[in-house]
Amino acid sequence: MIFVECQQGTPEWFAARAGVITASKFSDAVSTLKNGDPSQASKDYAYRVAVERIYGETTEDTYQTFEMRRGQELEPLARMAYELKTGGLAEESGVVLTDDRIFGYSTDGLVGDDGLIEIKCPNSARKLVEMWETGDLSEYEHQIQGGMWITGRKWCDFIMYAPQLEPVGKHLYIKRVERDDDFIEAMESKLWEFARRVQSHVDNLKKEAA
């Protein structure tokens, strides 16, 4: 593992992620159509990563939306609330890369030797209500399991922080997710297929330019 110490949203953070297949996009990377072909989201992401590897810089939109700024402002409060609630200290560690720098994960915090945290601070009323009512984490499953795969951790505490629900005492939602090696094995196989597709795009672009 390679640890890149940087703060989310900074130029250093974007630079560390350039050309890297990141856990937040694993779901897109492995998504397919009913016939098994790559989805449009998967194709688009493969093109983006390929171009970043050639360009050497991120092609992500670095403009910060209100949602992104809000998330960055609330994340430290969410981390503090988590630490007060659980007694566990979450150490920030920036971006974690695999040794080959093909895959990466932006950690929200490492806890002890075995855990990590994944923080979400949505502004969507629907997401807040649905999380408390259903506890459905399927939307984040690839990111969470991907984070454990890259960091070698055994569990992840998923945190949803919503100060707008503080009047009813539900501003902090925590759900522990255990490492699922069967899920990770299947995901890893699909991710390597995606990585080969990215490299094929890179090779083709270099060949045409030569």
Short mmCIF file of C-alpha atoms in Angstrom, two decimals:
data_model
loop_
_atom_site.label_atom_id
_atom_site.label_comp_id
_atom_site.label_asym_id
_atom_site.label_seq_id
_atom_site.Cartn_x
_atom_site.Cartn_y
_atom_site.Cartn_z
CA MET A 1 0.00 0.00 0.00
CA ILE A 2 1.03 3.56 -0.69
CA PHE A 3 -0.30 6.33 1.57
CA VAL A 4 -0.57 9.84 0.14
CA GLU A 5 -1.18 12.31 2.96
CA CYS A 6 -3.48 15.02 1.63
CA GLN A 7 -6.78 16.70 2.34
CA GLN A 8 -9.83 15.90 0.25
CA GLY A 9 -10.49 18.37 -2.54
CA THR A 10 -6.97 19.86 -2.57
CA PRO A 11 -4.74 19.91 -5.68
CA GLU A 12 -2.62 17.20 -4.02
CA TRP A 13 -5.70 15.01 -3.57
CA PHE A 14 -6.72 15.34 -7.21
CA ALA A 15 -3.13 14.67 -8.32
CA ALA A 16 -2.96 11.48 -6.24
CA ARG A 17 -6.13 10.19 -7.91
CA ALA A 18 -5.21 11.06 -11.50
CA GLY A 19 -5.23 7.94 -13.68
CA VAL A 20 -6.24 5.79 -10.72
CA ILE A 21 -9.35 3.59 -10.60
CA THR A 22 -10.90 4.82 -7.36
CA ALA A 23 -13.22 2.99 -4.98
CA SER A 24 -15.88 5.68 -5.24
CA LYS A 25 -16.21 4.70 -8.92
CA PHE A 26 -15.91 0.92 -8.56
CA SER A 27 -19.67 0.57 -8.98
CA ASP A 28 -19.51 2.35 -12.33
CA ALA A 29 -16.41 0.45 -13.39
CA VAL A 30 -17.97 -3.00 -12.98
CA SER A 31 -21.50 -2.12 -14.11
CA THR A 32 -22.84 -4.00 -17.12
CA LEU A 33 -25.87 -4.16 -19.38
CA LYS A 34 -28.24 -7.13 -19.31
CA ASN A 35 -26.21 -8.84 -22.05
CA GLY A 36 -23.02 -8.53 -20.00
CA ASP A 37 -21.44 -5.74 -22.03
CA PRO A 38 -19.99 -2.74 -20.16
CA SER A 39 -22.53 -0.07 -19.31
CA GLN A 40 -22.19 3.45 -20.66
CA ALA A 41 -21.06 4.60 -17.21
CA SER A 42 -18.32 1.96 -17.27
CA LYS A 43 -17.22 2.95 -20.77
CA ASP A 44 -17.15 6.65 -19.92
CA TYR A 45 -15.09 6.04 -16.78
CA ALA A 46 -12.62 3.84 -18.68
CA TYR A 47 -12.11 6.62 -21.24
CA ARG A 48 -11.55 9.16 -18.47
CA VAL A 49 -8.97 7.08 -16.62
CA ALA A 50 -7.14 6.32 -19.87
CA VAL A 51 -6.91 10.01 -20.80
CA GLU A 52 -5.71 10.90 -17.28
CA ARG A 53 -2.90 8.35 -17.56
CA ILE A 54 -1.72 9.95 -20.77
CA TYR A 55 -2.28 13.54 -19.65
CA GLY A 56 -0.76 12.97 -16.21
CA GLU A 57 -3.39 15.10 -14.51
CA THR A 58 -6.97 14.66 -13.41
CA THR A 59 -9.81 15.37 -15.79
CA GLU A 60 -12.29 15.41 -12.91
CA ASP A 61 -14.38 18.52 -12.57
CA THR A 62 -12.55 20.30 -9.76
CA TYR A 63 -15.35 22.83 -9.33
CA GLN A 64 -16.88 22.41 -5.90
CA THR A 65 -20.65 22.28 -5.83
CA PHE A 66 -22.63 23.33 -2.77
CA GLU A 67 -23.06 19.65 -1.92
CA MET A 68 -19.30 19.03 -2.05
CA ARG A 69 -18.45 22.10 0.05
CA ARG A 70 -21.11 21.16 2.56
CA GLY A 71 -19.74 17.63 2.82
CA GLN A 72 -16.21 18.88 3.43
CA GLU A 73 -17.41 21.28 6.11
CA LEU A 74 -19.50 18.65 7.90
CA GLU A 75 -17.05 15.74 7.66
CA PRO A 76 -14.87 16.84 10.63
CA LEU A 77 -18.03 17.25 12.73
CA ALA A 78 -19.19 13.79 11.68
CA ARG A 79 -15.82 12.32 12.63
CA MET A 80 -15.92 14.01 16.05
CA ALA A 81 -19.49 12.83 16.65
CA TYR A 82 -18.46 9.29 15.73
CA GLU A 83 -15.48 9.36 18.07
CA LEU A 84 -17.61 10.65 20.95
CA LYS A 85 -20.27 8.02 20.30
CA THR A 86 -17.98 5.00 19.88
CA GLY A 87 -14.77 5.95 21.67
CA GLY A 88 -12.82 4.95 18.58
CA LEU A 89 -10.30 7.39 17.13
CA ALA A 90 -10.47 7.81 13.35
CA GLU A 91 -7.10 8.77 11.88
CA GLU A 92 -7.21 10.68 8.60
CA SER A 93 -4.86 9.28 5.98
CA GLY A 94 -5.67 10.88 2.62
CA VAL A 95 -5.47 8.57 -0.39
CA VAL A 96 -4.41 4.92 -0.22
CA LEU A 97 -3.07 3.37 -3.42
CA THR A 98 -2.24 -0.19 -4.34
CA ASP A 99 1.48 -0.76 -4.87
CA ASP A 100 1.00 -0.71 -8.65
CA ARG A 101 -0.99 2.55 -8.36
CA ILE A 102 -3.81 1.09 -10.44
CA PHE A 103 -6.47 1.25 -7.71
CA GLY A 104 -7.04 3.77 -4.94
CA TYR A 105 -9.29 4.69 -2.04
CA SER A 106 -9.82 8.06 -0.37
CA THR A 107 -10.20 7.21 3.29
CA ASP A 108 -12.35 9.19 5.69
CA GLY A 109 -10.49 7.63 8.59
CA LEU A 110 -8.66 4.53 9.81
CA VAL A 111 -9.73 3.10 13.17
CA GLY A 112 -7.26 0.99 15.11
CA ASP A 113 -5.60 -1.82 13.17
CA ASP A 114 -8.70 -3.34 11.60
CA GLY A 115 -11.31 -0.67 10.91
CA LEU A 116 -12.09 2.32 8.77
CA ILE A 117 -14.96 4.77 8.40
CA GLU A 118 -16.89 5.98 5.38
CA ILE A 119 -18.69 9.29 5.94
CA LYS A 120 -21.64 10.62 3.96
CA CYS A 121 -23.29 13.98 4.66
CA PRO A 122 -26.19 14.08 2.20
CA ASN A 123 -28.48 17.03 1.79
CA SER A 124 -31.15 14.83 0.25
CA ALA A 125 -34.15 14.38 2.54
CA ARG A 126 -34.97 11.14 0.74
CA LYS A 127 -31.57 9.60 1.47
CA LEU A 128 -31.75 10.59 5.12
CA VAL A 129 -35.21 9.13 5.69
CA GLU A 130 -34.55 5.98 3.66
CA MET A 131 -31.30 5.23 5.50
CA TRP A 132 -33.00 5.37 8.89
CA GLU A 133 -36.01 3.40 7.67
CA THR A 134 -34.28 0.71 5.58
CA GLY A 135 -30.55 0.72 6.42
CA ASP A 136 -29.92 -0.14 2.77
CA LEU A 137 -26.24 0.37 1.90
CA SER A 138 -26.33 -1.25 -1.54
CA GLU A 139 -25.57 2.11 -3.19
CA TYR A 140 -22.24 2.25 -1.34
CA GLU A 141 -21.37 -1.47 -1.23
CA HIS A 142 -18.64 -1.42 -3.87
CA GLN A 143 -17.00 1.64 -2.32
CA ILE A 144 -17.11 0.19 1.20
CA GLN A 145 -15.87 -3.29 0.28
CA GLY A 146 -13.39 -1.71 -2.13
CA GLY A 147 -11.97 0.36 0.69
CA MET A 148 -11.49 -2.74 2.82
CA TRP A 149 -9.91 -4.57 -0.11
CA ILE A 150 -7.34 -1.83 -0.75
CA THR A 151 -6.53 -1.13 2.91
CA GLY A 152 -6.73 -4.74 4.10
CA ARG A 153 -9.17 -3.74 6.85
CA LYS A 154 -11.71 -6.12 8.40
CA TRP A 155 -14.64 -3.77 8.96
CA CYS A 156 -15.99 -0.38 8.01
CA ASP A 157 -18.31 1.83 10.02
CA PHE A 158 -20.60 3.57 7.57
CA ILE A 159 -21.55 7.00 8.92
CA MET A 160 -24.32 9.24 7.75
CA TYR A 161 -24.23 12.63 9.41
CA ALA A 162 -27.23 14.95 9.15
CA PRO A 163 -27.36 17.95 11.52
CA GLN A 164 -30.84 18.75 10.21
CA LEU A 165 -32.10 15.68 12.11
CA GLU A 166 -30.51 16.70 15.42
CA PRO A 167 -33.89 17.87 16.86
CA VAL A 168 -35.02 14.22 16.91
CA GLY A 169 -31.63 12.81 17.91
CA LYS A 170 -30.99 11.14 14.56
CA HIS A 171 -28.19 13.28 13.21
CA LEU A 172 -25.67 10.43 13.45
CA TYR A 173 -26.30 7.09 11.75
CA ILE A 174 -23.67 4.36 12.17
CA LYS A 175 -23.77 0.89 10.65
CA ARG A 176 -20.88 -1.56 10.80
CA VAL A 177 -20.12 -3.49 7.64
CA GLU A 178 -17.91 -6.57 7.88
CA ARG A 179 -15.44 -7.49 5.18
CA ASP A 180 -17.03 -9.81 2.61
CA ASP A 181 -14.23 -11.72 0.89
CA ASP A 182 -16.61 -13.45 -1.55
CA PHE A 183 -17.94 -10.08 -2.70
CA ILE A 184 -14.42 -8.68 -2.91
CA GLU A 185 -13.14 -11.63 -4.94
CA ALA A 186 -15.93 -11.25 -7.50
CA MET A 187 -15.48 -7.48 -7.62
CA GLU A 188 -11.71 -7.73 -7.98
CA SER A 189 -12.04 -10.01 -10.99
CA LYS A 190 -14.35 -7.49 -12.70
CA LEU A 191 -12.08 -4.59 -11.75
CA TRP A 192 -9.10 -6.23 -13.41
CA GLU A 193 -11.19 -6.68 -16.55
CA PHE A 194 -11.94 -2.97 -16.37
CA ALA A 195 -8.25 -2.15 -15.79
CA ARG A 196 -7.30 -4.14 -18.89
CA ARG A 197 -9.88 -2.19 -20.89
CA VAL A 198 -8.38 1.09 -19.65
CA GLN A 199 -4.89 -0.05 -20.63
CA SER A 200 -6.17 -1.08 -24.05
CA HIS A 201 -7.46 2.47 -24.58
CA VAL A 202 -4.09 3.87 -23.49
CA ASP A 203 -2.20 1.56 -25.85
CA ASN A 204 -4.48 2.40 -28.78
CA LEU A 205 -4.14 6.14 -28.22
CA LYS A 206 -0.35 5.90 -28.02
CA LYS A 207 -0.23 3.71 -31.12
CA GLU A 208 -2.28 6.15 -33.16
CA ALA A 209 -0.15 9.05 -31.99
CA ALA A 210 3.13 7.33 -32.88
#
